[in-house]
Amino acid sequence: MSGYAAGVPRQRKVVSVLVAGQIFGGVGMGATLSLGSLLAAELSGSPAWSGMAATMSTLGAAIAAVPLARLAAARGRRLSLSTGAFIAGTGAVLAITSALVSIFPLLLVGLMLLGAGSAVNLQARFAATDLAQQGTRARDLSIVIWSTTIGAVLGPNLFGPGETVGAFLGLPPLTGAFAFSVAAQLAAAFVYLTGLRPDPLLAAMSIRDTSVQLPRARSGTLILRQNPRARYAVAAVALSHATMVALMSMTPIHLREHGASLVIVGFTISLHIAGMYALSPVFGWLADKAGRLRVVLLGQAMLLASLLTAGVAADSRAAVAVSLILLGLGWSASVVAGSAMVAESVQIQDRPALQGISDLTMNAAGAVGGALAGPVLAWVGYSGLGFLAIALVAVVVIWTALQTSALPPSRKPAET
């Protein structure tokens, strides 16, 4: 217990460093991903290729998840997070270069490398749990998630200044914000590399289990096969993410088809993003006080309310906005509580492997959800998409009920 007490000031420093890194990284990602689709359309010569910007970024995040987790297991969070941020910065450089030489495939490679920045953002939330105490683990994790809001808000507002800076530097149009991204990702790498001393993961292993100094060579897939609670936690996060991406990604198309202006579309998505991040510390606090499973169920209830609203009142712009807010809130509650469970379901030396496979599964589920949402929208419309997505919520709710019933009575208050 004394080890934990001694680690409290250190944990506060770790969270502060992670928040700073997240702000830099969020600014870098927010300043470029939206412009990536425009640049993709310009370099390819066809708007049909614009969707490849998000696809390549998501693919890059999924590909980077496991290698960065393995690097964390071998060398600690400090090197893993800084390496991921540096790779993302390199991706921004390649994006600028692709515009200079007018090579579309090079842009796709750059956007894929930029996806490593998203993988870093996901891993950072787990880094916040390494030295956290049981009673504050979800709260610390949620604070790091919340800090993403700052970058998400600031990033898109750098489009104009980015173009001004880009013109001054002689860069092609639409690439100025990528220059900001290079600087922001390098700043994030510097913050992680210099601020995370001593490394939180390596320090946690030495504090909690002095007989084990290095992580064991266990794969995330093996842990999922052997650990039912880890399997549930990873699935709850992934399915909640898939639900959110499926409905959110089709909302702009639905609104535009019903005559909404770009201003209305942008405002609706902004409300959704606010729901995703702004209240995450509240859900972290609730997860610590009321239990992880209860907050997962709360998240699923909000996701269900969102999907029902979208299904019943798809023709109302106000109702769609309410649905998107609830969608963001449900995602936030489920991901915060589920991620805390991922961190807690195995011993410290096995966490990097499980967290890597969790992030990979989350990104893959989001990609599949977004890919399937398009055909479903064309088949049964926005209302039908909302109703069909309820099946994903039902799986999580039923699985959560099974988790609750499987717990010994003495553990239920603490675990649920």
Coordinates of C-alpha atoms in Angstrom, one line a residue:
M1 CA 0.0 0.0 0.0
S2 CA 2.9 2.3 0.7
G3 CA 4.1 1.9 -2.8
Y4 CA 0.8 3.2 -4.1
A5 CA 0.8 6.1 -1.7
A6 CA 4.3 7.0 -2.8
G7 CA 3.2 6.8 -6.4
V8 CA 0.4 9.3 -6.2
P9 CA 2.5 12.4 -7.0
R10 CA 4.1 10.4 -9.8
Q11 CA 0.7 9.4 -11.2
R12 CA -0.4 13.1 -11.2
K13 CA 2.7 13.9 -13.3
V14 CA 2.1 11.1 -15.7
V15 CA -1.5 12.2 -16.3
S16 CA -0.4 15.8 -16.8
V17 CA 2.3 14.7 -19.4
L18 CA -0.3 12.5 -21.2
V19 CA -2.8 15.3 -21.3
A20 CA -0.2 17.7 -22.8
G21 CA 0.8 15.0 -25.4
Q22 CA -2.8 14.4 -26.2
I23 CA -3.4 18.1 -26.8
F24 CA -0.5 18.3 -29.2
G25 CA -1.4 15.1 -30.9
G26 CA -5.1 16.0 -31.2
V27 CA -4.3 19.4 -32.7
G28 CA -2.1 17.6 -35.3
M29 CA -4.7 15.0 -36.2
G30 CA -7.6 17.5 -36.2
A31 CA -5.8 19.9 -38.4
T32 CA -5.2 17.4 -41.2
L33 CA -7.7 14.5 -41.4
S34 CA -10.5 16.7 -42.7
L35 CA -8.2 18.3 -45.3
G36 CA -7.0 14.8 -46.2
S37 CA -10.2 14.0 -48.0
L38 CA -10.0 17.2 -50.0
L39 CA -6.3 16.6 -50.9
A40 CA -7.2 13.0 -51.9
A41 CA -9.9 14.2 -54.3
E42 CA -7.5 16.8 -55.8
L43 CA -4.5 14.5 -56.3
S44 CA -6.6 11.6 -57.6
G45 CA -8.7 13.7 -59.8
S46 CA -11.9 12.2 -58.5
P47 CA -14.2 12.8 -55.5
A48 CA -14.7 9.1 -55.4
W49 CA -11.3 8.7 -53.7
S50 CA -11.9 11.2 -51.0
G51 CA -13.1 8.6 -48.6
M52 CA -9.7 6.9 -48.7
A53 CA -8.4 9.6 -46.3
A54 CA -10.4 8.3 -43.4
T55 CA -9.9 4.7 -44.5
M56 CA -6.1 4.9 -44.7
S57 CA -6.0 6.7 -41.3
T58 CA -8.1 4.0 -39.7
L59 CA -6.1 1.3 -41.3
G60 CA -2.9 2.9 -40.1
A61 CA -4.2 3.1 -36.5
A62 CA -5.1 -0.5 -36.6
I63 CA -1.8 -1.6 -38.0
A64 CA 0.2 0.5 -35.5
A65 CA -1.8 -0.7 -32.4
V66 CA -0.1 -4.0 -31.8
P67 CA 3.5 -3.0 -32.7
L68 CA 3.3 0.0 -30.4
A69 CA 1.9 -2.1 -27.6
R70 CA 4.8 -4.6 -28.1
L71 CA 7.3 -1.7 -28.0
A72 CA 5.6 -0.5 -24.7
A73 CA 6.0 -4.1 -23.3
A74 CA 9.6 -4.2 -24.2
R75 CA 10.8 -0.6 -23.6
G76 CA 8.0 1.2 -21.8
R77 CA 5.3 3.8 -22.6
R78 CA 7.8 6.6 -23.1
L79 CA 9.4 5.1 -26.1
S80 CA 6.2 3.6 -27.5
L81 CA 4.2 6.9 -27.4
S82 CA 7.0 9.1 -28.7
T83 CA 7.8 6.7 -31.6
G84 CA 4.1 6.6 -32.6
A85 CA 3.9 10.4 -32.6
F86 CA 7.1 10.6 -34.6
I87 CA 5.7 8.2 -37.2
A88 CA 2.6 10.4 -37.4
G89 CA 4.7 13.4 -38.0
T90 CA 6.6 11.6 -40.7
G91 CA 3.2 10.8 -42.3
A92 CA 2.4 14.5 -42.4
V93 CA 5.7 15.2 -44.1
L94 CA 4.9 12.6 -46.8
A95 CA 1.4 14.1 -47.3
I96 CA 3.0 17.5 -48.0
T97 CA 5.6 15.8 -50.3
S98 CA 2.8 14.0 -52.2
A99 CA 1.2 17.4 -53.0
L100 CA 4.5 18.8 -54.1
V101 CA 5.2 15.9 -56.5
S102 CA 1.5 15.2 -57.3
I103 CA 1.7 11.5 -56.4
F104 CA -1.6 10.2 -55.0
P105 CA -0.3 6.8 -53.7
L106 CA 2.3 8.7 -51.6
L107 CA -0.5 10.6 -50.0
L108 CA -2.2 7.4 -49.0
V109 CA 1.0 6.2 -47.4
G110 CA 1.3 9.4 -45.5
L111 CA -2.3 9.3 -44.3
M112 CA -1.7 5.7 -43.2
L113 CA 1.3 6.7 -41.2
L114 CA -0.7 9.6 -39.7
G115 CA -3.0 7.0 -38.3
A116 CA -0.3 6.1 -35.9
G117 CA -1.2 9.3 -34.1
S118 CA -4.7 7.9 -33.4
A119 CA -3.0 4.7 -32.1
V120 CA -1.0 6.8 -29.8
N121 CA -4.1 8.6 -28.5
L122 CA -5.7 5.3 -27.7
Q123 CA -2.6 3.9 -26.0
A124 CA -2.2 7.0 -23.9
R125 CA -5.5 6.3 -22.1
F126 CA -4.1 3.0 -21.0
A127 CA -0.8 4.6 -20.0
A128 CA -2.9 6.7 -17.5
T129 CA -3.9 3.4 -15.7
D130 CA -0.4 2.0 -15.2
L131 CA 0.3 3.7 -11.8
A132 CA -3.4 4.6 -11.0
Q133 CA -5.0 3.3 -7.9
Q134 CA -8.1 1.1 -8.1
G135 CA -10.4 3.9 -6.9
T136 CA -9.2 6.5 -9.5
R137 CA -8.2 4.4 -12.5
A138 CA -11.3 5.1 -14.6
R139 CA -11.2 8.8 -13.7
D140 CA -7.5 9.1 -14.7
L141 CA -8.2 7.3 -17.9
S142 CA -11.2 9.5 -18.7
I143 CA -9.2 12.7 -18.1
V144 CA -6.8 11.7 -20.8
I145 CA -9.7 10.9 -23.1
W146 CA -11.3 14.3 -22.3
S147 CA -8.1 16.1 -23.3
T148 CA -8.7 15.0 -26.8
T149 CA -11.5 17.5 -26.9
I150 CA -9.0 20.4 -26.9
G151 CA -7.2 19.2 -30.0
A152 CA -10.5 18.3 -31.7
V153 CA -11.7 21.8 -31.3
L154 CA -8.5 23.6 -32.0
G155 CA -7.4 21.5 -35.0
P156 CA -10.1 22.4 -37.5
N157 CA -9.7 26.0 -36.7
L158 CA -6.1 25.9 -37.9
F159 CA -7.2 25.4 -41.6
G160 CA -7.1 29.2 -42.3
P161 CA -3.8 29.9 -40.5
G162 CA -2.4 26.8 -42.0
E163 CA -3.0 28.0 -45.5
T164 CA -1.4 31.3 -44.6
V165 CA 1.7 29.6 -43.2
G166 CA 1.8 27.2 -46.1
A167 CA 1.7 30.0 -48.6
F168 CA 4.5 31.7 -46.8
L169 CA 6.6 28.5 -46.9
G170 CA 5.8 28.0 -50.5
L171 CA 3.7 24.8 -49.9
P172 CA 0.9 23.7 -52.2
P173 CA -2.7 24.6 -51.3
L174 CA -4.4 22.3 -48.7
T175 CA -1.0 21.4 -47.1
G176 CA -0.4 24.2 -44.7
A177 CA -2.3 22.4 -41.9
F178 CA 0.0 19.4 -42.4
A179 CA 2.9 21.6 -41.6
F180 CA 1.2 22.4 -38.3
S181 CA 0.7 18.6 -37.8
V182 CA 4.4 18.0 -38.3
A183 CA 5.2 20.5 -35.5
A184 CA 2.4 19.2 -33.2
Q185 CA 3.4 15.6 -33.5
L186 CA 7.1 16.3 -32.9
A187 CA 6.1 18.4 -29.9
A188 CA 4.0 15.4 -28.6
A189 CA 6.9 13.1 -29.2
F190 CA 9.2 15.4 -27.2
V191 CA 6.7 15.7 -24.4
Y192 CA 6.4 11.9 -24.1
L193 CA 10.1 11.3 -24.4
T194 CA 11.1 13.8 -21.8
G195 CA 8.1 13.8 -19.5
L196 CA 7.5 10.2 -18.9
R197 CA 10.5 9.7 -16.6
P198 CA 10.4 7.3 -14.9
D199 CA 8.4 5.2 -17.3
P200 CA 4.9 4.5 -15.8
L201 CA 4.6 1.0 -17.2
L202 CA 8.0 -0.1 -16.1
A203 CA 7.6 1.6 -12.7
A204 CA 4.2 0.0 -12.2
M205 CA 5.7 -3.5 -12.8
S206 CA 8.5 -2.9 -10.3
I207 CA 6.0 -1.6 -7.7
R208 CA 3.3 -4.2 -8.0
D209 CA 5.3 -7.3 -8.6
T210 CA 9.0 -7.2 -7.7
S211 CA 9.4 -10.8 -8.9
V212 CA 8.6 -9.9 -12.5
Q213 CA 10.7 -7.1 -14.0
L214 CA 9.8 -7.6 -17.6
P215 CA 6.4 -8.3 -19.3
R216 CA 5.8 -11.9 -20.2
A217 CA 5.6 -12.9 -23.8
R218 CA 1.9 -13.5 -24.0
S219 CA -0.1 -12.5 -27.1
G220 CA -3.3 -10.5 -26.8
T221 CA -5.2 -13.2 -28.7
L222 CA -4.1 -15.8 -26.3
I223 CA -5.2 -13.7 -23.4
L224 CA -8.6 -13.2 -25.0
R225 CA -9.0 -17.0 -25.4
Q226 CA -8.1 -17.7 -21.8
N227 CA -9.6 -14.7 -20.0
P228 CA -13.5 -14.3 -20.2
R229 CA -13.5 -10.9 -18.5
A230 CA -10.8 -9.5 -20.8
R231 CA -12.8 -10.9 -23.8
Y232 CA -16.0 -9.2 -22.6
A233 CA -14.2 -5.8 -22.0
V234 CA -12.6 -5.8 -25.4
A235 CA -15.9 -6.7 -27.1
A236 CA -17.8 -4.1 -25.2
V237 CA -15.4 -1.4 -26.3
A238 CA -15.3 -2.6 -29.9
L239 CA -19.0 -3.1 -30.4
S240 CA -19.8 0.3 -28.8
H241 CA -17.3 1.9 -31.2
A242 CA -18.8 0.1 -34.2
T243 CA -22.3 1.3 -33.2
M244 CA -21.1 4.9 -32.9
V245 CA -19.2 4.8 -36.2
A246 CA -22.0 3.2 -38.2
L247 CA -24.6 5.8 -37.3
M248 CA -22.3 8.8 -37.1
S249 CA -20.6 8.2 -40.5
M250 CA -24.0 8.1 -42.3
T251 CA -25.5 11.1 -40.6
P252 CA -23.9 13.8 -42.8
I253 CA -25.1 11.9 -45.9
H254 CA -28.6 11.6 -44.5
L255 CA -28.8 15.3 -43.5
R256 CA -27.5 16.5 -46.9
E257 CA -30.0 14.3 -48.7
H258 CA -32.7 16.0 -46.7
G259 CA -31.6 19.5 -47.6
A260 CA -29.4 20.4 -44.6
S261 CA -26.7 23.0 -45.2
L262 CA -23.1 22.3 -44.5
V263 CA -23.4 24.5 -41.5
I264 CA -26.1 22.3 -40.0
V265 CA -24.1 19.2 -40.8
G266 CA -21.0 20.6 -39.2
F267 CA -22.9 21.8 -36.1
T268 CA -24.5 18.4 -35.6
I269 CA -21.2 16.6 -35.8
S270 CA -19.7 19.1 -33.4
L271 CA -22.4 18.3 -30.9
H272 CA -21.7 14.6 -31.3
I273 CA -17.9 15.2 -30.7
A274 CA -18.8 17.2 -27.6
G275 CA -20.9 14.2 -26.4
M276 CA -18.0 11.9 -27.0
Y277 CA -15.4 13.7 -25.0
A278 CA -16.7 16.5 -22.9
L279 CA -18.3 14.4 -20.1
S280 CA -15.8 11.6 -20.1
P281 CA -14.5 12.6 -16.6
V282 CA -18.0 12.3 -15.3
F283 CA -18.3 8.8 -16.6
G284 CA -14.8 8.0 -15.2
W285 CA -15.9 9.1 -11.8
L286 CA -19.1 7.1 -12.0
A287 CA -17.2 4.0 -13.1
D288 CA -14.9 4.3 -10.0
K289 CA -17.9 5.0 -7.7
A290 CA -20.7 2.8 -9.1
G291 CA -18.7 0.2 -10.9
R292 CA -17.5 -0.6 -14.5
L293 CA -20.4 -2.8 -15.5
R294 CA -23.1 -0.4 -14.4
V295 CA -21.5 2.4 -16.4
V296 CA -21.2 0.1 -19.5
L297 CA -25.0 -0.5 -19.1
L298 CA -25.6 3.2 -18.8
G299 CA -23.7 3.7 -22.0
Q300 CA -25.7 1.1 -23.8
A301 CA -28.9 2.7 -22.6
M302 CA -27.8 6.0 -24.2
L303 CA -26.8 4.2 -27.4
L304 CA -30.2 2.5 -27.5
A305 CA -31.9 5.8 -26.9
S306 CA -29.9 7.3 -29.8
L307 CA -30.7 4.5 -32.2
L308 CA -34.4 4.6 -31.4
T309 CA -34.5 8.4 -31.8
A310 CA -32.8 8.0 -35.2
G311 CA -35.1 5.2 -36.2
V312 CA -38.3 6.9 -35.2
A313 CA -37.6 10.6 -36.1
A314 CA -35.1 10.5 -38.9
D315 CA -36.8 13.3 -40.8
S316 CA -36.4 15.7 -37.9
R317 CA -33.0 17.6 -37.9
A318 CA -33.5 18.4 -34.2
A319 CA -34.1 14.8 -33.4
V320 CA -31.1 13.7 -35.4
A321 CA -29.0 16.2 -33.4
V322 CA -30.3 14.8 -30.2
S323 CA -29.6 11.3 -31.4
L324 CA -26.0 12.2 -32.2
I325 CA -25.5 13.8 -28.8
L326 CA -26.8 10.6 -27.1
L327 CA -24.6 8.5 -29.4
G328 CA -21.5 10.4 -28.3
L329 CA -22.5 10.1 -24.6
G330 CA -23.2 6.4 -24.9
W331 CA -19.9 5.8 -26.6
S332 CA -18.0 7.8 -23.9
A333 CA -19.5 5.9 -21.0
S334 CA -19.0 2.5 -22.6
V335 CA -15.4 3.2 -23.8
V336 CA -14.3 4.7 -20.5
A337 CA -15.7 1.9 -18.3
G338 CA -14.8 -0.8 -20.8
S339 CA -11.2 0.5 -21.2
A340 CA -10.8 0.5 -17.4
M341 CA -11.9 -3.1 -17.4
V342 CA -9.4 -4.0 -20.1
A343 CA -6.6 -2.6 -17.9
E344 CA -7.8 -4.4 -14.8
S345 CA -8.6 -7.8 -16.3
V346 CA -5.0 -9.0 -16.4
Q347 CA -1.8 -8.5 -14.5
I348 CA 0.4 -5.5 -15.2
Q349 CA 2.9 -7.4 -17.3
D350 CA 0.2 -8.7 -19.6
R351 CA -1.6 -5.4 -20.1
P352 CA 0.4 -4.1 -23.2
A353 CA -0.4 -7.2 -25.2
L354 CA -4.1 -7.1 -24.3
Q355 CA -4.3 -3.3 -24.8
G356 CA -2.8 -3.6 -28.3
I357 CA -5.3 -6.2 -29.4
S358 CA -8.1 -4.1 -27.8
D359 CA -7.1 -1.1 -29.9
L360 CA -6.7 -3.2 -33.0
T361 CA -10.2 -4.7 -32.5
M362 CA -11.7 -1.3 -31.8
N363 CA -10.3 0.2 -35.0
A364 CA -11.3 -2.9 -37.0
A365 CA -14.8 -2.8 -35.6
G366 CA -15.1 0.8 -36.5
A367 CA -13.9 0.3 -40.0
V368 CA -16.3 -2.6 -40.5
G369 CA -19.2 -0.6 -39.0
G370 CA -18.5 2.3 -41.3
A371 CA -18.1 0.1 -44.3
L372 CA -21.3 -1.8 -43.8
A373 CA -23.3 1.3 -42.8
G374 CA -23.2 2.7 -46.4
P375 CA -24.9 -0.4 -48.0
V376 CA -27.4 -0.6 -45.1
L377 CA -28.3 3.1 -45.6
A378 CA -28.9 2.5 -49.3
W379 CA -31.0 -0.6 -48.5
V380 CA -33.2 0.4 -45.6
G381 CA -32.5 4.1 -45.1
Y382 CA -31.3 6.0 -42.0
S383 CA -34.2 4.8 -39.9
G384 CA -33.5 1.2 -40.8
L385 CA -29.8 1.7 -40.0
G386 CA -30.8 2.9 -36.5
F387 CA -33.0 0.0 -35.8
L388 CA -30.6 -2.6 -37.2
A389 CA -27.7 -1.2 -35.1
I390 CA -29.7 -2.1 -32.0
A391 CA -28.5 -5.6 -32.5
L392 CA -25.0 -4.5 -31.5
V393 CA -26.3 -2.9 -28.3
A394 CA -28.3 -6.1 -27.5
V395 CA -25.1 -8.2 -27.7
V396 CA -23.3 -6.0 -25.2
V397 CA -26.3 -5.8 -22.8
I398 CA -26.8 -9.6 -22.8
W399 CA -23.1 -10.1 -22.3
T400 CA -23.0 -7.6 -19.5
A401 CA -25.8 -9.4 -17.7
L402 CA -23.9 -12.6 -18.0
Q403 CA -20.8 -11.0 -16.6
T404 CA -22.8 -9.7 -13.6
S405 CA -24.4 -13.1 -12.9
A406 CA -21.0 -14.8 -13.1
L407 CA -19.4 -12.7 -10.4
P408 CA -19.2 -14.1 -6.8
P409 CA -21.6 -12.2 -4.5
S410 CA -18.7 -10.8 -2.5
R411 CA -17.2 -9.2 -5.5
K412 CA -20.4 -7.7 -7.1
P413 CA -20.4 -4.4 -5.4
A414 CA -16.8 -3.6 -6.3
E415 CA -16.9 -5.0 -9.8
T416 CA -20.3 -3.9 -11.0

